[in-house]
């Protein structure tokens, strides 16, 4: 892997070279992306706050391969890789968010609110939990199902949550207070899928009883 003319980069994977611009990541010869071999089919370099490398292909082959050295201009970064190419290299990454803990059973379903500020989860502990997507803290615990909560979703306006359960019911909850507002019965099997219509006026459910 080396720097070529006109600030371009050259790498060789399989039997063919790959060329790309280091400033915008544009592949100079896109037709070579179809080259054969078990190694990655492409590598792209992007000049952002540092260097980002995006690798695609069979990662298992990379883990058995030593990439001896990646060196770029002094105004970028210099990095050595030894026997480990994880797929995407970012020089500055935020720490991963902490896991959301609290359920006492398998988490069967999760969904974001439409504005992305909340998360709802349904679990084998029969409970539905509402979380703050930014802080990861539990806002509300929705209790009432007598079977595992298998499916959950927010209404388009974010004010309600519906859940489908192994107790064969579909429940409507207030996303603000956590109070159960309605329980729909009729399915004779586990309710595995629920959703709102786009305008929020209708509810759709799918069950193991093969009905919707």
JSON list of C-alpha atoms in Angstrom, two decimals:
[
{"chain": "A", "resi": 1, "resn": "UNK", "atom": "CA", "xyz": [0.00, 0.00, 0.00]},
{"chain": "A", "resi": 2, "resn": "UNK", "atom": "CA", "xyz": [1.62, 3.27, -1.02]},
{"chain": "A", "resi": 3, "resn": "UNK", "atom": "CA", "xyz": [0.93, 6.84, -2.02]},
{"chain": "A", "resi": 4, "resn": "UNK", "atom": "CA", "xyz": [1.01, 7.38, -5.75]},
{"chain": "A", "resi": 5, "resn": "UNK", "atom": "CA", "xyz": [0.88, 10.35, -8.08]},
{"chain": "A", "resi": 6, "resn": "UNK", "atom": "CA", "xyz": [-1.66, 13.15, -7.70]},
{"chain": "A", "resi": 7, "resn": "UNK", "atom": "CA", "xyz": [-2.29, 12.31, -4.05]},
{"chain": "A", "resi": 8, "resn": "UNK", "atom": "CA", "xyz": [-3.84, 8.97, -4.90]},
{"chain": "A", "resi": 9, "resn": "UNK", "atom": "CA", "xyz": [-3.41, 5.69, -3.08]},
{"chain": "A", "resi": 10, "resn": "UNK", "atom": "CA", "xyz": [-2.66, 2.24, -4.35]},
{"chain": "A", "resi": 11, "resn": "UNK", "atom": "CA", "xyz": [-3.46, -1.05, -2.64]},
{"chain": "A", "resi": 12, "resn": "UNK", "atom": "CA", "xyz": [-3.34, -4.61, -3.88]},
{"chain": "A", "resi": 13, "resn": "UNK", "atom": "CA", "xyz": [-5.87, -7.25, -2.88]},
{"chain": "A", "resi": 14, "resn": "UNK", "atom": "CA", "xyz": [-6.26, -10.59, -4.62]},
{"chain": "A", "resi": 15, "resn": "UNK", "atom": "CA", "xyz": [-4.58, -10.28, -8.00]},
{"chain": "A", "resi": 16, "resn": "UNK", "atom": "CA", "xyz": [-5.51, -6.72, -8.90]},
{"chain": "A", "resi": 17, "resn": "UNK", "atom": "CA", "xyz": [-4.70, -3.22, -7.63]},
{"chain": "A", "resi": 18, "resn": "UNK", "atom": "CA", "xyz": [-7.20, -0.73, -6.28]},
{"chain": "A", "resi": 19, "resn": "UNK", "atom": "CA", "xyz": [-6.69, 3.03, -6.67]},
{"chain": "A", "resi": 20, "resn": "UNK", "atom": "CA", "xyz": [-8.54, 5.77, -4.84]},
{"chain": "A", "resi": 21, "resn": "UNK", "atom": "CA", "xyz": [-8.28, 9.46, -3.94]},
{"chain": "A", "resi": 22, "resn": "UNK", "atom": "CA", "xyz": [-7.29, 10.02, -0.30]},
{"chain": "A", "resi": 23, "resn": "UNK", "atom": "CA", "xyz": [-9.19, 13.32, 0.00]},
{"chain": "A", "resi": 24, "resn": "UNK", "atom": "CA", "xyz": [-12.68, 12.25, -1.04]},
{"chain": "A", "resi": 25, "resn": "UNK", "atom": "CA", "xyz": [-12.47, 8.48, -1.14]},
{"chain": "A", "resi": 26, "resn": "UNK", "atom": "CA", "xyz": [-13.38, 8.37, -4.84]},
{"chain": "A", "resi": 27, "resn": "UNK", "atom": "CA", "xyz": [-12.30, 5.13, -6.46]},
{"chain": "A", "resi": 28, "resn": "UNK", "atom": "CA", "xyz": [-10.33, 5.98, -9.58]},
{"chain": "A", "resi": 29, "resn": "UNK", "atom": "CA", "xyz": [-10.90, 2.66, -11.28]},
{"chain": "A", "resi": 30, "resn": "UNK", "atom": "CA", "xyz": [-14.26, 1.32, -10.10]},
{"chain": "A", "resi": 31, "resn": "UNK", "atom": "CA", "xyz": [-14.20, -1.55, -12.58]},
{"chain": "A", "resi": 32, "resn": "UNK", "atom": "CA", "xyz": [-11.45, -3.25, -10.59]},
{"chain": "A", "resi": 33, "resn": "UNK", "atom": "CA", "xyz": [-13.79, -3.74, -7.66]},
{"chain": "A", "resi": 34, "resn": "UNK", "atom": "CA", "xyz": [-14.95, -6.93, -9.34]},
{"chain": "A", "resi": 35, "resn": "UNK", "atom": "CA", "xyz": [-11.53, -8.57, -9.09]},
{"chain": "A", "resi": 36, "resn": "UNK", "atom": "CA", "xyz": [-11.38, -12.19, -7.88]},
{"chain": "A", "resi": 37, "resn": "UNK", "atom": "CA", "xyz": [-9.80, -13.44, -4.70]},
{"chain": "A", "resi": 38, "resn": "UNK", "atom": "CA", "xyz": [-10.64, -14.11, -1.07]},
{"chain": "A", "resi": 39, "resn": "UNK", "atom": "CA", "xyz": [-9.39, -10.76, 0.20]},
{"chain": "A", "resi": 40, "resn": "UNK", "atom": "CA", "xyz": [-11.38, -7.58, 0.46]},
{"chain": "A", "resi": 41, "resn": "UNK", "atom": "CA", "xyz": [-12.99, -6.29, -2.68]},
{"chain": "A", "resi": 42, "resn": "UNK", "atom": "CA", "xyz": [-12.39, -2.64, -1.89]},
{"chain": "A", "resi": 43, "resn": "UNK", "atom": "CA", "xyz": [-10.52, -0.29, 0.39]},
{"chain": "A", "resi": 44, "resn": "UNK", "atom": "CA", "xyz": [-11.25, 3.40, 0.50]},
{"chain": "A", "resi": 45, "resn": "UNK", "atom": "CA", "xyz": [-9.44, 6.23, 2.23]},
{"chain": "A", "resi": 46, "resn": "UNK", "atom": "CA", "xyz": [-11.31, 9.30, 3.39]},
{"chain": "A", "resi": 47, "resn": "UNK", "atom": "CA", "xyz": [-9.76, 12.51, 4.68]},
{"chain": "A", "resi": 48, "resn": "UNK", "atom": "CA", "xyz": [-11.94, 13.69, 7.56]},
{"chain": "A", "resi": 49, "resn": "UNK", "atom": "CA", "xyz": [-10.48, 14.33, 11.00]},
{"chain": "A", "resi": 50, "resn": "UNK", "atom": "CA", "xyz": [-7.98, 11.65, 10.15]},
{"chain": "A", "resi": 51, "resn": "UNK", "atom": "CA", "xyz": [-8.18, 8.59, 7.97]},
{"chain": "A", "resi": 52, "resn": "UNK", "atom": "CA", "xyz": [-11.11, 6.28, 7.66]},
{"chain": "A", "resi": 53, "resn": "UNK", "atom": "CA", "xyz": [-10.68, 2.93, 5.96]},
{"chain": "A", "resi": 54, "resn": "UNK", "atom": "CA", "xyz": [-13.74, 1.00, 4.85]},
{"chain": "A", "resi": 55, "resn": "UNK", "atom": "CA", "xyz": [-13.08, -2.64, 4.07]},
{"chain": "A", "resi": 56, "resn": "UNK", "atom": "CA", "xyz": [-15.46, -5.10, 2.50]},
{"chain": "A", "resi": 57, "resn": "UNK", "atom": "CA", "xyz": [-15.04, -8.76, 1.70]},
{"chain": "A", "resi": 58, "resn": "UNK", "atom": "CA", "xyz": [-14.26, -11.87, 3.68]},
{"chain": "A", "resi": 59, "resn": "UNK", "atom": "CA", "xyz": [-12.93, -10.54, 6.97]},
{"chain": "A", "resi": 60, "resn": "UNK", "atom": "CA", "xyz": [-11.74, -13.98, 8.04]},
{"chain": "A", "resi": 61, "resn": "UNK", "atom": "CA", "xyz": [-9.06, -13.81, 5.39]},
{"chain": "A", "resi": 62, "resn": "UNK", "atom": "CA", "xyz": [-7.85, -10.48, 6.73]},
{"chain": "A", "resi": 63, "resn": "UNK", "atom": "CA", "xyz": [-7.46, -11.78, 10.26]},
{"chain": "A", "resi": 64, "resn": "UNK", "atom": "CA", "xyz": [-4.95, -14.31, 9.00]},
{"chain": "A", "resi": 65, "resn": "UNK", "atom": "CA", "xyz": [-3.07, -11.66, 7.05]},
{"chain": "A", "resi": 66, "resn": "UNK", "atom": "CA", "xyz": [-0.50, -9.20, 8.33]},
{"chain": "A", "resi": 67, "resn": "UNK", "atom": "CA", "xyz": [-0.91, -5.70, 7.02]},
{"chain": "A", "resi": 68, "resn": "UNK", "atom": "CA", "xyz": [2.63, -4.56, 7.70]},
{"chain": "A", "resi": 69, "resn": "UNK", "atom": "CA", "xyz": [2.24, -0.82, 7.57]},
{"chain": "A", "resi": 70, "resn": "UNK", "atom": "CA", "xyz": [-0.10, 1.95, 6.59]},
{"chain": "A", "resi": 71, "resn": "UNK", "atom": "CA", "xyz": [1.64, 5.30, 6.27]},
{"chain": "A", "resi": 72, "resn": "UNK", "atom": "CA", "xyz": [0.08, 8.52, 5.10]},
{"chain": "A", "resi": 73, "resn": "UNK", "atom": "CA", "xyz": [1.26, 12.10, 4.88]},
{"chain": "A", "resi": 74, "resn": "UNK", "atom": "CA", "xyz": [2.34, 13.87, 8.06]},
{"chain": "A", "resi": 75, "resn": "UNK", "atom": "CA", "xyz": [-0.76, 16.06, 8.04]},
{"chain": "A", "resi": 76, "resn": "UNK", "atom": "CA", "xyz": [-2.86, 12.93, 8.41]},
{"chain": "A", "resi": 77, "resn": "UNK", "atom": "CA", "xyz": [-1.98, 10.00, 10.66]},
{"chain": "A", "resi": 78, "resn": "UNK", "atom": "CA", "xyz": [0.38, 7.05, 10.76]},
{"chain": "A", "resi": 79, "resn": "UNK", "atom": "CA", "xyz": [-0.76, 3.67, 11.93]},
{"chain": "A", "resi": 80, "resn": "UNK", "atom": "CA", "xyz": [0.48, 0.10, 12.02]},
{"chain": "A", "resi": 81, "resn": "UNK", "atom": "CA", "xyz": [-1.85, -2.84, 11.78]},
{"chain": "A", "resi": 82, "resn": "UNK", "atom": "CA", "xyz": [-0.76, -6.30, 12.88]},
{"chain": "A", "resi": 83, "resn": "UNK", "atom": "CA", "xyz": [-2.96, -9.33, 12.14]},
{"chain": "A", "resi": 84, "resn": "UNK", "atom": "CA", "xyz": [-6.19, -7.50, 12.85]},
{"chain": "A", "resi": 85, "resn": "UNK", "atom": "CA", "xyz": [-8.34, -5.59, 10.39]},
{"chain": "A", "resi": 86, "resn": "UNK", "atom": "CA", "xyz": [-11.72, -5.10, 12.01]},
{"chain": "A", "resi": 87, "resn": "UNK", "atom": "CA", "xyz": [-13.58, -3.83, 8.95]},
{"chain": "A", "resi": 88, "resn": "UNK", "atom": "CA", "xyz": [-13.71, -0.11, 9.70]},
{"chain": "A", "resi": 89, "resn": "UNK", "atom": "CA", "xyz": [-10.93, 1.97, 11.25]},
{"chain": "A", "resi": 90, "resn": "UNK", "atom": "CA", "xyz": [-11.79, 5.35, 12.71]},
{"chain": "A", "resi": 91, "resn": "UNK", "atom": "CA", "xyz": [-9.07, 7.39, 14.45]},
{"chain": "A", "resi": 92, "resn": "UNK", "atom": "CA", "xyz": [-11.56, 9.00, 16.84]},
{"chain": "A", "resi": 93, "resn": "UNK", "atom": "CA", "xyz": [-14.56, 7.01, 18.00]},
{"chain": "A", "resi": 94, "resn": "UNK", "atom": "CA", "xyz": [-17.02, 7.93, 20.76]},
{"chain": "A", "resi": 95, "resn": "UNK", "atom": "CA", "xyz": [-17.28, 5.35, 23.52]},
{"chain": "A", "resi": 96, "resn": "UNK", "atom": "CA", "xyz": [-20.08, 2.83, 23.00]},
{"chain": "A", "resi": 97, "resn": "UNK", "atom": "CA", "xyz": [-23.28, 3.57, 24.89]},
{"chain": "A", "resi": 98, "resn": "UNK", "atom": "CA", "xyz": [-23.82, 1.51, 28.03]},
{"chain": "A", "resi": 99, "resn": "UNK", "atom": "CA", "xyz": [-26.24, -1.42, 27.78]},
{"chain": "A", "resi": 100, "resn": "UNK", "atom": "CA", "xyz": [-29.80, -0.85, 28.94]},
{"chain": "A", "resi": 101, "resn": "UNK", "atom": "CA", "xyz": [-30.27, -3.23, 31.85]},
{"chain": "A", "resi": 102, "resn": "UNK", "atom": "CA", "xyz": [-33.36, -3.96, 33.92]},
{"chain": "A", "resi": 103, "resn": "UNK", "atom": "CA", "xyz": [-35.31, -6.75, 32.25]},
{"chain": "A", "resi": 104, "resn": "UNK", "atom": "CA", "xyz": [-35.31, -10.15, 33.95]},
{"chain": "A", "resi": 105, "resn": "UNK", "atom": "CA", "xyz": [-35.94, -12.14, 30.79]},
{"chain": "A", "resi": 106, "resn": "UNK", "atom": "CA", "xyz": [-35.07, -12.29, 27.13]},
{"chain": "A", "resi": 107, "resn": "UNK", "atom": "CA", "xyz": [-35.61, -9.02, 25.28]},
{"chain": "A", "resi": 108, "resn": "UNK", "atom": "CA", "xyz": [-37.90, -9.99, 22.42]},
{"chain": "A", "resi": 109, "resn": "UNK", "atom": "CA", "xyz": [-38.58, -6.62, 20.78]},
{"chain": "A", "resi": 110, "resn": "UNK", "atom": "CA", "xyz": [-37.28, -3.06, 20.73]},
{"chain": "A", "resi": 111, "resn": "UNK", "atom": "CA", "xyz": [-38.37, 0.07, 18.88]},
{"chain": "A", "resi": 112, "resn": "UNK", "atom": "CA", "xyz": [-37.53, 3.78, 18.78]},
{"chain": "A", "resi": 113, "resn": "UNK", "atom": "CA", "xyz": [-40.10, 6.51, 19.12]},
{"chain": "A", "resi": 114, "resn": "UNK", "atom": "CA", "xyz": [-40.59, 8.40, 15.89]},
{"chain": "A", "resi": 115, "resn": "UNK", "atom": "CA", "xyz": [-38.56, 11.37, 17.15]},
{"chain": "A", "resi": 116, "resn": "UNK", "atom": "CA", "xyz": [-35.73, 9.10, 18.31]},
{"chain": "A", "resi": 117, "resn": "UNK", "atom": "CA", "xyz": [-35.77, 10.28, 21.93]},
{"chain": "A", "resi": 118, "resn": "UNK", "atom": "CA", "xyz": [-37.22, 7.13, 23.50]},
{"chain": "A", "resi": 119, "resn": "UNK", "atom": "CA", "xyz": [-36.81, 3.37, 23.23]},
{"chain": "A", "resi": 120, "resn": "UNK", "atom": "CA", "xyz": [-39.43, 0.78, 24.11]},
{"chain": "A", "resi": 121, "resn": "UNK", "atom": "CA", "xyz": [-38.56, -2.84, 24.82]},
{"chain": "A", "resi": 122, "resn": "UNK", "atom": "CA", "xyz": [-40.62, -5.97, 25.41]},
{"chain": "A", "resi": 123, "resn": "UNK", "atom": "CA", "xyz": [-39.29, -8.90, 27.41]},
{"chain": "A", "resi": 124, "resn": "UNK", "atom": "CA", "xyz": [-39.89, -12.44, 28.55]},
{"chain": "A", "resi": 125, "resn": "UNK", "atom": "CA", "xyz": [-40.38, -11.02, 32.05]},
{"chain": "A", "resi": 126, "resn": "UNK", "atom": "CA", "xyz": [-43.84, -9.93, 30.78]},
{"chain": "A", "resi": 127, "resn": "UNK", "atom": "CA", "xyz": [-42.94, -6.25, 31.10]},
{"chain": "A", "resi": 128, "resn": "UNK", "atom": "CA", "xyz": [-42.59, -3.41, 28.64]},
{"chain": "A", "resi": 129, "resn": "UNK", "atom": "CA", "xyz": [-40.04, -0.73, 29.47]},
{"chain": "A", "resi": 130, "resn": "UNK", "atom": "CA", "xyz": [-39.65, 2.79, 28.14]},
{"chain": "A", "resi": 131, "resn": "UNK", "atom": "CA", "xyz": [-36.12, 4.20, 28.11]},
{"chain": "A", "resi": 132, "resn": "UNK", "atom": "CA", "xyz": [-34.57, 7.61, 27.55]},
{"chain": "A", "resi": 133, "resn": "UNK", "atom": "CA", "xyz": [-32.54, 7.06, 24.38]},
{"chain": "A", "resi": 134, "resn": "UNK", "atom": "CA", "xyz": [-29.94, 9.64, 25.40]},
{"chain": "A", "resi": 135, "resn": "UNK", "atom": "CA", "xyz": [-29.30, 8.72, 29.02]},
{"chain": "A", "resi": 136, "resn": "UNK", "atom": "CA", "xyz": [-30.31, 5.05, 28.92]},
{"chain": "A", "resi": 137, "resn": "UNK", "atom": "CA", "xyz": [-32.43, 5.46, 32.04]},
{"chain": "A", "resi": 138, "resn": "UNK", "atom": "CA", "xyz": [-35.78, 3.73, 32.49]},
{"chain": "A", "resi": 139, "resn": "UNK", "atom": "CA", "xyz": [-38.66, 6.19, 32.29]},
{"chain": "A", "resi": 140, "resn": "UNK", "atom": "CA", "xyz": [-41.61, 3.84, 32.73]},
{"chain": "A", "resi": 141, "resn": "UNK", "atom": "CA", "xyz": [-42.28, 0.15, 33.34]},
{"chain": "A", "resi": 142, "resn": "UNK", "atom": "CA", "xyz": [-45.52, -1.08, 31.76]},
{"chain": "A", "resi": 143, "resn": "UNK", "atom": "CA", "xyz": [-46.92, -4.01, 33.72]},
{"chain": "A", "resi": 144, "resn": "UNK", "atom": "CA", "xyz": [-50.05, -5.98, 32.93]},
{"chain": "A", "resi": 145, "resn": "UNK", "atom": "CA", "xyz": [-49.26, -8.77, 30.49]},
{"chain": "A", "resi": 146, "resn": "UNK", "atom": "CA", "xyz": [-49.44, -12.32, 31.84]},
{"chain": "A", "resi": 147, "resn": "UNK", "atom": "CA", "xyz": [-47.16, -13.59, 29.10]},
{"chain": "A", "resi": 148, "resn": "UNK", "atom": "CA", "xyz": [-43.96, -12.49, 27.42]},
{"chain": "A", "resi": 149, "resn": "UNK", "atom": "CA", "xyz": [-44.09, -9.15, 25.59]},
{"chain": "A", "resi": 150, "resn": "UNK", "atom": "CA", "xyz": [-43.22, -10.22, 22.05]},
{"chain": "A", "resi": 151, "resn": "UNK", "atom": "CA", "xyz": [-43.74, -7.04, 20.03]},
{"chain": "A", "resi": 152, "resn": "UNK", "atom": "CA", "xyz": [-43.79, -3.31, 20.78]},
{"chain": "A", "resi": 153, "resn": "UNK", "atom": "CA", "xyz": [-44.15, -0.07, 18.84]},
{"chain": "A", "resi": 154, "resn": "UNK", "atom": "CA", "xyz": [-44.73, 3.65, 19.46]},
{"chain": "A", "resi": 155, "resn": "UNK", "atom": "CA", "xyz": [-47.64, 5.51, 17.92]},
{"chain": "A", "resi": 156, "resn": "UNK", "atom": "CA", "xyz": [-46.68, 8.11, 15.29]},
{"chain": "A", "resi": 157, "resn": "UNK", "atom": "CA", "xyz": [-47.31, 10.96, 17.75]},
{"chain": "A", "resi": 158, "resn": "UNK", "atom": "CA", "xyz": [-45.27, 9.23, 20.47]},
{"chain": "A", "resi": 159, "resn": "UNK", "atom": "CA", "xyz": [-48.09, 9.35, 23.01]},
{"chain": "A", "resi": 160, "resn": "UNK", "atom": "CA", "xyz": [-49.01, 5.68, 22.98]},
{"chain": "A", "resi": 161, "resn": "UNK", "atom": "CA", "xyz": [-47.37, 2.27, 22.87]},
{"chain": "A", "resi": 162, "resn": "UNK", "atom": "CA", "xyz": [-48.93, -0.98, 21.75]},
{"chain": "A", "resi": 163, "resn": "UNK", "atom": "CA", "xyz": [-47.60, -4.38, 22.73]},
{"chain": "A", "resi": 164, "resn": "UNK", "atom": "CA", "xyz": [-48.38, -7.91, 21.62]},
{"chain": "A", "resi": 165, "resn": "UNK", "atom": "CA", "xyz": [-47.91, -10.77, 24.04]},
{"chain": "A", "resi": 166, "resn": "UNK", "atom": "CA", "xyz": [-47.78, -14.47, 24.61]},
{"chain": "A", "resi": 167, "resn": "UNK", "atom": "CA", "xyz": [-50.95, -14.00, 26.65]},
{"chain": "A", "resi": 168, "resn": "UNK", "atom": "CA", "xyz": [-52.72, -13.55, 23.25]},
{"chain": "A", "resi": 169, "resn": "UNK", "atom": "CA", "xyz": [-53.65, -9.92, 23.88]},
{"chain": "A", "resi": 170, "resn": "UNK", "atom": "CA", "xyz": [-52.73, -6.58, 22.35]},
{"chain": "A", "resi": 171, "resn": "UNK", "atom": "CA", "xyz": [-52.47, -3.76, 24.85]},
{"chain": "A", "resi": 172, "resn": "UNK", "atom": "CA", "xyz": [-52.47, 0.01, 24.40]},
{"chain": "A", "resi": 173, "resn": "UNK", "atom": "CA", "xyz": [-50.47, 2.04, 26.90]},
{"chain": "A", "resi": 174, "resn": "UNK", "atom": "CA", "xyz": [-49.93, 5.70, 27.62]},
{"chain": "A", "resi": 175, "resn": "UNK", "atom": "CA", "xyz": [-46.30, 6.40, 26.80]},
{"chain": "A", "resi": 176, "resn": "UNK", "atom": "CA", "xyz": [-46.38, 9.33, 29.23]},
{"chain": "A", "resi": 177, "resn": "UNK", "atom": "CA", "xyz": [-47.89, 7.74, 32.33]},
{"chain": "A", "resi": 178, "resn": "UNK", "atom": "CA", "xyz": [-47.39, 4.02, 31.67]},
{"chain": "A", "resi": 179, "resn": "UNK", "atom": "CA", "xyz": [-51.05, 3.29, 32.35]},
{"chain": "A", "resi": 180, "resn": "UNK", "atom": "CA", "xyz": [-52.79, 0.54, 30.40]},
{"chain": "A", "resi": 181, "resn": "UNK", "atom": "CA", "xyz": [-55.64, 2.09, 28.40]},
{"chain": "A", "resi": 182, "resn": "UNK", "atom": "CA", "xyz": [-57.04, -0.84, 26.42]},
{"chain": "A", "resi": 183, "resn": "UNK", "atom": "CA", "xyz": [-56.61, -4.59, 26.03]},
{"chain": "A", "resi": 184, "resn": "UNK", "atom": "CA", "xyz": [-57.72, -6.27, 22.81]},
{"chain": "A", "resi": 185, "resn": "UNK", "atom": "CA", "xyz": [-58.57, -9.96, 22.91]},
{"chain": "A", "resi": 186, "resn": "UNK", "atom": "CA", "xyz": [-59.41, -12.29, 20.05]},
{"chain": "A", "resi": 187, "resn": "UNK", "atom": "CA", "xyz": [-56.23, -14.03, 19.00]},
{"chain": "A", "resi": 188, "resn": "UNK", "atom": "CA", "xyz": [-55.87, -17.67, 20.00]},
{"chain": "A", "resi": 189, "resn": "UNK", "atom": "CA", "xyz": [-52.10, -17.67, 19.74]},
{"chain": "A", "resi": 190, "resn": "UNK", "atom": "CA", "xyz": [-49.11, -15.58, 20.72]},
{"chain": "A", "resi": 191, "resn": "UNK", "atom": "CA", "xyz": [-49.19, -12.06, 19.23]},
{"chain": "A", "resi": 192, "resn": "UNK", "atom": "CA", "xyz": [-45.79, -11.63, 17.61]},
{"chain": "A", "resi": 193, "resn": "UNK", "atom": "CA", "xyz": [-46.25, -8.49, 15.55]},
{"chain": "A", "resi": 194, "resn": "UNK", "atom": "CA", "xyz": [-48.04, -5.18, 16.12]},
{"chain": "A", "resi": 195, "resn": "UNK", "atom": "CA", "xyz": [-48.06, -1.84, 14.35]},
{"chain": "A", "resi": 196, "resn": "UNK", "atom": "CA", "xyz": [-49.96, 1.43, 14.04]},
{"chain": "A", "resi": 197, "resn": "UNK", "atom": "CA", "xyz": [-51.40, 2.81, 10.84]},
{"chain": "A", "resi": 198, "resn": "UNK", "atom": "CA", "xyz": [-49.60, 5.90, 9.59]},
{"chain": "A", "resi": 199, "resn": "UNK", "atom": "CA", "xyz": [-52.24, 8.23, 11.01]},
{"chain": "A", "resi": 200, "resn": "UNK", "atom": "CA", "xyz": [-52.29, 6.38, 14.34]},
{"chain": "A", "resi": 201, "resn": "UNK", "atom": "CA", "xyz": [-55.99, 5.55, 14.22]},
{"chain": "A", "resi": 202, "resn": "UNK", "atom": "CA", "xyz": [-55.75, 1.82, 13.56]},
{"chain": "A", "resi": 203, "resn": "UNK", "atom": "CA", "xyz": [-53.77, -1.09, 14.98]},
{"chain": "A", "resi": 204, "resn": "UNK", "atom": "CA", "xyz": [-52.54, -4.17, 13.14]},
{"chain": "A", "resi": 205, "resn": "UNK", "atom": "CA", "xyz": [-51.55, -7.41, 14.84]},
{"chain": "A", "resi": 206, "resn": "UNK", "atom": "CA", "xyz": [-50.19, -10.75, 13.67]},
{"chain": "A", "resi": 207, "resn": "UNK", "atom": "CA", "xyz": [-50.40, -13.97, 15.66]},
{"chain": "A", "resi": 208, "resn": "UNK", "atom": "CA", "xyz": [-49.30, -17.59, 15.82]},
{"chain": "A", "resi": 209, "resn": "UNK", "atom": "CA", "xyz": [-52.95, -18.43, 15.17]},
{"chain": "A", "resi": 210, "resn": "UNK", "atom": "CA", "xyz": [-52.22, -17.42, 11.54]},
{"chain": "A", "resi": 211, "resn": "UNK", "atom": "CA", "xyz": [-54.56, -14.44, 11.60]},
{"chain": "A", "resi": 212, "resn": "UNK", "atom": "CA", "xyz": [-54.09, -10.70, 11.29]}
]
